[in-house]
PDB file of C-alpha atoms in Angstrom:
ATOM      1  CA  MET A   1     196.053  48.189 157.990  1.00  0.00           C
ATOM      2  CA  GLU A   2     196.118  48.047 154.165  1.00  0.00           C
ATOM      3  CA  GLN A   3     197.060  44.374 154.287  1.00  0.00           C
ATOM      4  CA  SER A   4     194.118  43.698 156.648  1.00  0.00           C
ATOM      5  CA  ASN A   5     191.712  45.514 154.321  1.00  0.00           C
ATOM      6  CA  HIS A   6     193.107  43.572 151.378  1.00  0.00           C
ATOM      7  CA  THR A   7     192.568  40.293 153.251  1.00  0.00           C
ATOM      8  CA  ILE A   8     188.981  41.231 154.089  1.00  0.00           C
ATOM      9  CA  GLU A   9     188.314  42.187 150.478  1.00  0.00           C
ATOM     10  CA  ASN A  10     189.689  38.826 149.345  1.00  0.00           C
ATOM     11  CA  GLN A  11     187.444  37.072 151.855  1.00  0.00           C
ATOM     12  CA  ILE A  12     184.436  39.035 150.607  1.00  0.00           C
ATOM     13  CA  GLU A  13     185.199  38.200 146.979  1.00  0.00           C
ATOM     14  CA  GLU A  14     185.720  34.544 147.904  1.00  0.00           C
ATOM     15  CA  ALA A  15     182.365  34.470 149.731  1.00  0.00           C
ATOM     16  CA  LYS A  16     180.613  36.106 146.764  1.00  0.00           C
ATOM     17  CA  TYR A  17     182.147  33.592 144.346  1.00  0.00           C
ATOM     18  CA  GLN A  18     181.231  30.667 146.618  1.00  0.00           C
ATOM     19  CA  LEU A  19     177.639  31.933 146.753  1.00  0.00           C
ATOM     20  CA  ARG A  20     177.504  32.130 142.952  1.00  0.00           C
ATOM     21  CA  VAL A  21     178.858  28.569 142.750  1.00  0.00           C
ATOM     22  CA  GLU A  22     176.196  27.293 145.165  1.00  0.00           C
ATOM     23  CA  ILE A  23     173.463  29.021 143.155  1.00  0.00           C
ATOM     24  CA  ALA A  24     174.871  27.515 139.963  1.00  0.00           C
ATOM     25  CA  GLU A  25     174.864  24.041 141.538  1.00  0.00           C
ATOM     26  CA  LYS A  26     171.201  24.418 142.513  1.00  0.00           C
ATOM     27  CA  CYS A  27     170.370  25.574 138.968  1.00  0.00           C
ATOM     28  CA  LEU A  28     172.200  22.572 137.511  1.00  0.00           C
ATOM     29  CA  MET A  29     170.246  20.276 139.812  1.00  0.00           C
ATOM     30  CA  GLU A  30     167.072  21.777 138.313  1.00  0.00           C
ATOM     31  CA  ASP A  31     168.406  21.204 134.749  1.00  0.00           C
ATOM     32  CA  ALA A  32     168.590  24.955 134.041  1.00  0.00           C
ATOM     33  CA  PRO A  33     170.235  25.965 130.694  1.00  0.00           C
ATOM     34  CA  ILE A  34     173.944  26.827 130.845  1.00  0.00           C
ATOM     35  CA  ASN A  35     173.379  30.290 129.288  1.00  0.00           C
ATOM     36  CA  PHE A  36     170.824  31.078 132.010  1.00  0.00           C
ATOM     37  CA  ILE A  37     173.258  29.987 134.737  1.00  0.00           C
ATOM     38  CA  MET A  38     176.094  32.035 133.195  1.00  0.00           C
ATOM     39  CA  LYS A  39     173.878  35.123 133.179  1.00  0.00           C
ATOM     40  CA  ILE A  40     172.403  35.049 136.712  1.00  0.00           C
ATOM     41  CA  CYS A  41     175.602  33.790 138.381  1.00  0.00           C
ATOM     42  CA  SER A  42     178.078  35.956 136.396  1.00  0.00           C
ATOM     43  CA  LEU A  43     180.141  32.886 135.499  1.00  0.00           C
ATOM     44  CA  THR A  44     181.966  31.907 132.342  1.00  0.00           C
ATOM     45  CA  LYS A  45     181.097  28.797 130.369  1.00  0.00           C
ATOM     46  CA  LYS A  46     184.360  27.207 131.492  1.00  0.00           C
ATOM     47  CA  GLU A  47     183.526  27.854 135.160  1.00  0.00           C
ATOM     48  CA  VAL A  48     180.056  26.329 134.744  1.00  0.00           C
ATOM     49  CA  THR A  49     181.650  23.313 133.061  1.00  0.00           C
ATOM     50  CA  VAL A  50     184.075  22.882 135.997  1.00  0.00           C
ATOM     51  CA  ILE A  51     181.178  23.130 138.480  1.00  0.00           C
ATOM     52  CA  THR A  52     179.232  20.538 136.481  1.00  0.00           C
ATOM     53  CA  ARG A  53     182.182  18.136 136.523  1.00  0.00           C
ATOM     54  CA  SER A  54     182.642  18.688 140.256  1.00  0.00           C
ATOM     55  CA  MET A  55     178.968  17.907 140.909  1.00  0.00           C
ATOM     56  CA  LYS A  56     179.167  14.773 138.792  1.00  0.00           C
ATOM     57  CA  ARG A  57     182.267  13.716 140.733  1.00  0.00           C
ATOM     58  CA  LYS A  58     180.467  14.254 144.041  1.00  0.00           C
ATOM     59  CA  GLU A  59     177.443  12.344 142.808  1.00  0.00           C
ATOM     60  CA  TYR A  60     179.698   9.528 141.630  1.00  0.00           C
ATOM     61  CA  LEU A  61     181.464   9.288 145.002  1.00  0.00           C
ATOM     62  CA  ILE A  62     178.173   9.338 146.914  1.00  0.00           C
ATOM     63  CA  SER A  63     176.704   6.707 144.598  1.00  0.00           C
ATOM     64  CA  LYS A  64     179.856   4.584 144.887  1.00  0.00           C
ATOM     65  CA  GLU A  65     179.763   4.803 148.682  1.00  0.00           C
ATOM     66  CA  LYS A  66     176.128   3.684 148.682  1.00  0.00           C
ATOM     67  CA  ARG A  67     176.915   0.805 146.330  1.00  0.00           C
ATOM     68  CA  ASP A  68     179.917  -0.270 148.399  1.00  0.00           C
ATOM     69  CA  LYS A  69     177.867  -0.072 151.587  1.00  0.00           C
ATOM     70  CA  LYS A  70     175.075  -2.110 150.059  1.00  0.00           C
ATOM     71  CA  GLN A  71     177.586  -4.635 148.675  1.00  0.00           C
ATOM     72  CA  ARG A  72     179.251  -5.064 152.069  1.00  0.00           C
ATOM     73  CA  GLU A  73     175.908  -5.555 153.753  1.00  0.00           C
ATOM     74  CA  MET A  74     174.896  -8.136 151.144  1.00  0.00           C
ATOM     75  CA  GLU A  75     178.178  -9.969 151.587  1.00  0.00           C
ATOM     76  CA  LEU A  76     177.763 -10.013 155.338  1.00  0.00           C
ATOM     77  CA  LYS A  77     174.202 -11.273 155.008  1.00  0.00           C
ATOM     78  CA  LYS A  78     175.374 -13.991 152.635  1.00  0.00           C
ATOM     79  CA  LYS A  79     178.043 -15.011 155.144  1.00  0.00           C
ATOM     80  CA  GLU A  80     175.450 -15.121 157.902  1.00  0.00           C
ATOM     81  CA  GLN A  81     173.151 -17.236 155.783  1.00  0.00           C
ATOM     82  CA  LYS A  82     176.043 -19.495 154.878  1.00  0.00           C
ATOM     83  CA  PHE A  83     177.009 -19.891 158.514  1.00  0.00           C
ATOM     84  CA  LYS A  84     173.423 -20.723 159.459  1.00  0.00           C
ATOM     85  CA  LYS A  85     173.231 -23.450 156.816  1.00  0.00           C
ATOM     86  CA  GLN A  86     176.441 -25.074 157.937  1.00  0.00           C
ATOM     87  CA  ASP A  87     176.752 -27.760 160.505  1.00  0.00           C
ATOM     88  CA  THR A  88     175.783 -26.772 164.037  1.00  0.00           C
ATOM     89  CA  GLN A  89     179.116 -27.912 165.365  1.00  0.00           C
ATOM     90  CA  THR A  90     181.102 -25.647 167.635  1.00  0.00           C
ATOM     91  CA  ASN A  91     183.556 -24.670 164.907  1.00  0.00           C
ATOM     92  CA  ASN A  92     180.731 -23.410 162.712  1.00  0.00           C
ATOM     93  CA  PHE A  93     179.282 -21.404 165.595  1.00  0.00           C
ATOM     94  CA  LYS A  94     182.676 -19.812 166.109  1.00  0.00           C
ATOM     95  CA  GLN A  95     182.844 -18.893 162.455  1.00  0.00           C
ATOM     96  CA  ILE A  96     179.410 -17.292 162.696  1.00  0.00           C
ATOM     97  CA  GLU A  97     180.526 -15.415 165.796  1.00  0.00           C
ATOM     98  CA  ARG A  98     183.619 -14.156 163.998  1.00  0.00           C
ATOM     99  CA  GLY A  99     181.419 -13.045 161.099  1.00  0.00           C
ATOM    100  CA  HIS A 100     179.209 -11.087 163.490  1.00  0.00           C
ATOM    101  CA  THR A 101     182.269  -9.569 165.121  1.00  0.00           C
ATOM    102  CA  THR A 102     183.577  -8.387 161.747  1.00  0.00           C
ATOM    103  CA  TYR A 103     180.147  -6.993 160.838  1.00  0.00           C
ATOM    104  CA  ASN A 104     179.850  -5.113 164.132  1.00  0.00           C
ATOM    105  CA  LYS A 105     183.374  -3.742 163.746  1.00  0.00           C
ATOM    106  CA  GLU A 106     182.658  -2.468 160.232  1.00  0.00           C
ATOM    107  CA  LYS A 107     179.360  -1.014 161.424  1.00  0.00           C
ATOM    108  CA  ARG A 108     181.103   0.879 164.241  1.00  0.00           C
ATOM    109  CA  GLN A 109     183.714   2.111 161.743  1.00  0.00           C
ATOM    110  CA  ARG A 110     181.016   3.423 159.391  1.00  0.00           C
ATOM    111  CA  GLU A 111     179.258   5.185 162.268  1.00  0.00           C
ATOM    112  CA  ALA A 112     182.557   6.796 163.319  1.00  0.00           C
ATOM    113  CA  ASP A 113     183.147   7.991 159.735  1.00  0.00           C
ATOM    114  CA  ILE A 114     179.686   9.517 159.640  1.00  0.00           C
ATOM    115  CA  GLN A 115     180.280  11.327 162.923  1.00  0.00           C
ATOM    116  CA  ARG A 116     183.562  12.744 161.607  1.00  0.00           C
ATOM    117  CA  GLU A 117     181.788  13.994 158.477  1.00  0.00           C
ATOM    118  CA  ILE A 118     179.088  15.646 160.602  1.00  0.00           C
ATOM    119  CA  ALA A 119     181.725  17.349 162.754  1.00  0.00           C
ATOM    120  CA  ALA A 120     183.589  18.599 159.674  1.00  0.00           C
ATOM    121  CA  GLU A 121     180.367  19.990 158.195  1.00  0.00           C
ATOM    122  CA  ASN A 122     179.491  21.766 161.464  1.00  0.00           C
ATOM    123  CA  THR A 123     182.952  23.328 161.495  1.00  0.00           C
ATOM    124  CA  ARG A 124     182.540  24.517 157.917  1.00  0.00           C
ATOM    125  CA  LEU A 125     179.146  26.066 158.712  1.00  0.00           C
ATOM    126  CA  LEU A 126     180.593  27.849 161.757  1.00  0.00           C
ATOM    127  CA  LEU A 127     183.461  29.303 159.706  1.00  0.00           C
ATOM    128  CA  GLN A 128     181.001  30.395 157.010  1.00  0.00           C
ATOM    129  CA  LYS A 129     178.859  32.125 159.644  1.00  0.00           C
ATOM    130  CA  LEU A 130     181.874  33.994 161.008  1.00  0.00           C
ATOM    131  CA  LYS A 131     182.824  35.059 157.481  1.00  0.00           C
ATOM    132  CA  ASN A 132     179.276  36.258 156.761  1.00  0.00           C
ATOM    133  CA  ASP A 133     179.197  38.206 160.038  1.00  0.00           C
ATOM    134  CA  GLU A 134     182.404  39.988 159.033  1.00  0.00           C
ATOM    135  CA  ILE A 135     180.987  40.755 155.581  1.00  0.00           C
ATOM    136  CA  ASN A 136     177.807  42.201 157.112  1.00  0.00           C
ATOM    137  CA  LYS A 137     179.881  44.309 159.507  1.00  0.00           C
ATOM    138  CA  GLN A 138     181.959  45.763 156.656  1.00  0.00           C
ATOM    139  CA  GLN A 139     178.797  46.439 154.627  1.00  0.00           C
ATOM    140  CA  LYS A 140     177.247  48.394 157.507  1.00  0.00           C
ATOM    141  CA  ILE A 141     180.405  50.507 157.776  1.00  0.00           C
ATOM    142  CA  LYS A 142     180.314  51.146 154.017  1.00  0.00           C
ATOM    143  CA  ASP A 143     176.606  52.085 154.124  1.00  0.00           C
ATOM    144  CA  LYS A 144     177.267  54.508 156.962  1.00  0.00           C
ATOM    145  CA  GLU A 145     180.104  56.178 155.031  1.00  0.00           C
ATOM    146  CA  GLU A 146     177.940  56.480 151.895  1.00  0.00           C
ATOM    147  CA  ALA A 147     175.105  58.028 153.929  1.00  0.00           C
ATOM    148  CA  GLU A 148     177.535  60.595 155.346  1.00  0.00           C
ATOM    149  CA  ILE A 149     178.737  61.495 151.843  1.00  0.00           C
ATOM    150  CA  LEU A 150     175.133  61.968 150.680  1.00  0.00           C
ATOM    151  CA  ARG A 151     174.432  64.258 153.630  1.00  0.00           C
ATOM    152  CA  GLU A 152     177.465  66.363 152.804  1.00  0.00           C
ATOM    153  CA  GLN A 153     176.410  66.617 149.150  1.00  0.00           C
ATOM    154  CA  GLU A 154     172.890  67.680 150.156  1.00  0.00           C
ATOM    155  CA  LEU A 155     174.318  70.342 152.459  1.00  0.00           C
ATOM    156  CA  LYS A 156     176.477  71.732 149.630  1.00  0.00           C
ATOM    157  CA  LYS A 157     173.426  71.882 147.351  1.00  0.00           C
ATOM    158  CA  ARG A 158     171.464  73.801 149.971  1.00  0.00           C
ATOM    159  CA  ILE A 159     174.303  76.298 150.460  1.00  0.00           C
ATOM    160  CA  LYS A 160     174.592  76.793 146.703  1.00  0.00           C
ATOM    161  CA  ARG A 161     170.827  77.347 146.377  1.00  0.00           C
ATOM    162  CA  ILE A 162     170.830  79.904 149.224  1.00  0.00           C
ATOM    163  CA  LYS A 163     173.702  81.811 147.606  1.00  0.00           C
ATOM    164  CA  LYS A 164     171.874  81.824 144.295  1.00  0.00           C
ATOM    165  CA  GLU A 165     168.677  83.120 145.873  1.00  0.00           C
ATOM    166  CA  SER A 166     170.576  85.841 147.713  1.00  0.00           C
ATOM    167  CA  LYS A 167     171.747  87.559 144.523  1.00  0.00           C
ATOM    168  CA  VAL A 168     169.531  90.632 144.952  1.00  0.00           C
ATOM    169  CA  SER A 169     171.587  92.798 142.614  1.00  0.00           C
ATOM    170  CA  LYS A 170     170.537  90.782 139.576  1.00  0.00           C
ATOM    171  CA  THR A 171     166.856  91.181 140.452  1.00  0.00           C
ATOM    172  CA  SER A 172     167.346  94.914 140.960  1.00  0.00           C
ATOM    173  CA  LYS A 173     168.883  95.308 137.486  1.00  0.00           C
ATOM    174  CA  GLU A 174     165.961  93.426 135.928  1.00  0.00           C
ATOM    175  CA  ILE A 175     163.450  95.773 137.637  1.00  0.00           C
ATOM    176  CA  THR A 176     165.371  98.815 136.338  1.00  0.00           C
ATOM    177  CA  LYS A 177     165.345  97.383 132.797  1.00  0.00           C
ATOM    178  CA  ILE A 178     161.576  96.744 132.879  1.00  0.00           C
ATOM    179  CA  THR A 179     160.868 100.228 134.322  1.00  0.00           C
ATOM    180  CA  LYS A 180     162.859 101.832 131.514  1.00  0.00           C
ATOM    181  CA  VAL A 181     160.931  99.905 128.847  1.00  0.00           C
ATOM    182  CA  LYS A 182     157.626 100.858 130.477  1.00  0.00           C
ATOM    183  CA  LYS A 183     158.605 104.536 130.393  1.00  0.00           C
ATOM    184  CA  GLU A 184     159.379 104.288 126.678  1.00  0.00           C
ATOM    185  CA  PHE A 185     155.988 102.662 126.089  1.00  0.00           C
ATOM    186  CA  LEU A 186     154.213 105.588 127.830  1.00  0.00           C
ATOM    187  CA  GLU A 187     156.107 108.176 125.739  1.00  0.00           C
ATOM    188  CA  ASP A 188     155.057 106.471 122.466  1.00  0.00           C
ATOM    189  CA  GLU A 189     151.333 106.319 123.353  1.00  0.00           C
ATOM    190  CA  ASN A 190     150.666 109.990 122.457  1.00  0.00           C
ATOM    191  CA  THR A 191     151.699 109.700 118.743  1.00  0.00           C
ATOM    192  CA  LEU A 192     150.332 106.281 117.622  1.00  0.00           C
ATOM    193  CA  SER A 193     146.931 104.658 117.139  1.00  0.00           C
ATOM    194  CA  ARG A 194     145.773 101.962 119.544  1.00  0.00           C
ATOM    195  CA  LYS A 195     146.809  99.055 117.293  1.00  0.00           C
ATOM    196  CA  GLN A 196     150.047 100.766 116.331  1.00  0.00           C
ATOM    197  CA  LYS A 197     150.789 101.468 119.980  1.00  0.00           C
ATOM    198  CA  MET A 198     150.250  97.823 120.821  1.00  0.00           C
ATOM    199  CA  ILE A 199     152.514  96.617 117.975  1.00  0.00           C
ATOM    200  CA  ALA A 200     155.157  99.206 118.879  1.00  0.00           C
ATOM    201  CA  SER A 201     155.002  98.264 122.538  1.00  0.00           C
ATOM    202  CA  VAL A 202     155.401  94.563 121.808  1.00  0.00           C
ATOM    203  CA  GLY A 203     158.157  95.343 119.310  1.00  0.00           C
ATOM    204  CA  ASN A 204     160.056  97.341 121.919  1.00  0.00           C
ATOM    205  CA  CYS A 205     159.706  94.430 124.339  1.00  0.00           C
ATOM    206  CA  TYR A 206     161.108  92.094 121.688  1.00  0.00           C
ATOM    207  CA  LEU A 207     164.045  94.430 120.960  1.00  0.00           C
ATOM    208  CA  ARG A 208     164.734  94.802 124.704  1.00  0.00           C
ATOM    209  CA  GLY A 209     164.968  91.043 125.090  1.00  0.00           C
ATOM    210  CA  LEU A 210     161.915  90.660 127.335  1.00  0.00           C
ATOM    211  CA  ASP A 211     160.136  87.325 127.417  1.00  0.00           C
ATOM    212  CA  ILE A 212     156.436  86.881 126.508  1.00  0.00           C
ATOM    213  CA  LYS A 213     155.235  87.108 130.111  1.00  0.00           C
ATOM    214  CA  GLN A 214     157.032  90.427 130.680  1.00  0.00           C
ATOM    215  CA  ALA A 215     155.820  91.735 127.296  1.00  0.00           C
ATOM    216  CA  VAL A 216     152.188  90.996 128.217  1.00  0.00           C
ATOM    217  CA  ILE A 217     152.567  93.023 131.429  1.00  0.00           C
ATOM    218  CA  PHE A 218     154.178  96.138 129.951  1.00  0.00           C
ATOM    219  CA  SER A 219     152.643  96.254 126.457  1.00  0.00           C
ATOM    220  CA  ARG A 220     149.081  95.804 127.781  1.00  0.00           C
ATOM    221  CA  ALA A 221     148.499  93.403 124.882  1.00  0.00           C
ATOM    222  CA  SER A 222     146.973  89.953 125.090  1.00  0.00           C
ATOM    223  CA  LYS A 223     149.192  86.899 125.303  1.00  0.00           C
ATOM    224  CA  GLU A 224     147.972  85.779 121.861  1.00  0.00           C
ATOM    225  CA  ASP A 225     148.928  89.152 120.282  1.00  0.00           C
ATOM    226  CA  VAL A 226     152.348  89.103 121.925  1.00  0.00           C
ATOM    227  CA  GLU A 227     153.051  85.545 120.718  1.00  0.00           C
ATOM    228  CA  ARG A 228     151.861  86.400 117.190  1.00  0.00           C
ATOM    229  CA  ILE A 229     154.021  89.565 116.953  1.00  0.00           C
ATOM    230  CA  TYR A 230     157.068  87.827 118.487  1.00  0.00           C
ATOM    231  CA  ASN A 231     156.727  85.005 115.925  1.00  0.00           C
ATOM    232  CA  SER A 232     156.447  87.503 113.064  1.00  0.00           C
ATOM    233  CA  PHE A 233     159.718  89.164 114.195  1.00  0.00           C
ATOM    234  CA  LYS A 234     161.467  85.798 114.463  1.00  0.00           C
ATOM    235  CA  ASN A 235     160.353  84.759 110.968  1.00  0.00           C
ATOM    236  CA  LYS A 236     161.741  87.900 109.320  1.00  0.00           C
TER     237      LYS A 236
END
């Protein structure tokens, strides 16, 4: 099983590299800069150089084949013209016939070579399609596994949030703390002036560790007064 997975991974990597090579070849055909090709195709300068040489070699072979084909056709045409200019005797007609036979034989040979090349290309395309189908199949399996992991993570988050929200004891302690502070505020109201009561109330809230919102509720002071008094305590 591990060996099979390793083989598939190698095939995937080979397909990815082949795709990058094909993209690089198209970029080179468009005279794109080497640095640009290295960046978008994730290839080294040496790899781009090898691809460039390979393309030049292919172009040279194709050009050479065209030149050879054209040369052969010109030679055959010259022979035909030569045969036509020669004496109309039987021997000359036979020579012309032999020339035509040779031309037809070479033509049939070239057509057979072309058919073999077409068959080889069709085979390559079929193998590439099978490889791509396998890659797509493995990607779907991977996507399904990743989706399952995300669902499990989301479920864990929901459970954690529910547990956090269910901690009623902490809320109960906070209510007890606020009630105690409020009681102390009410006891101090009988001995202080209005402004003094407000400052004392806010000061008690500060000493009890209440935030500004809680201090506004239990000191009966404005938010601005609470913020001002809290800041004065912090600056001391």
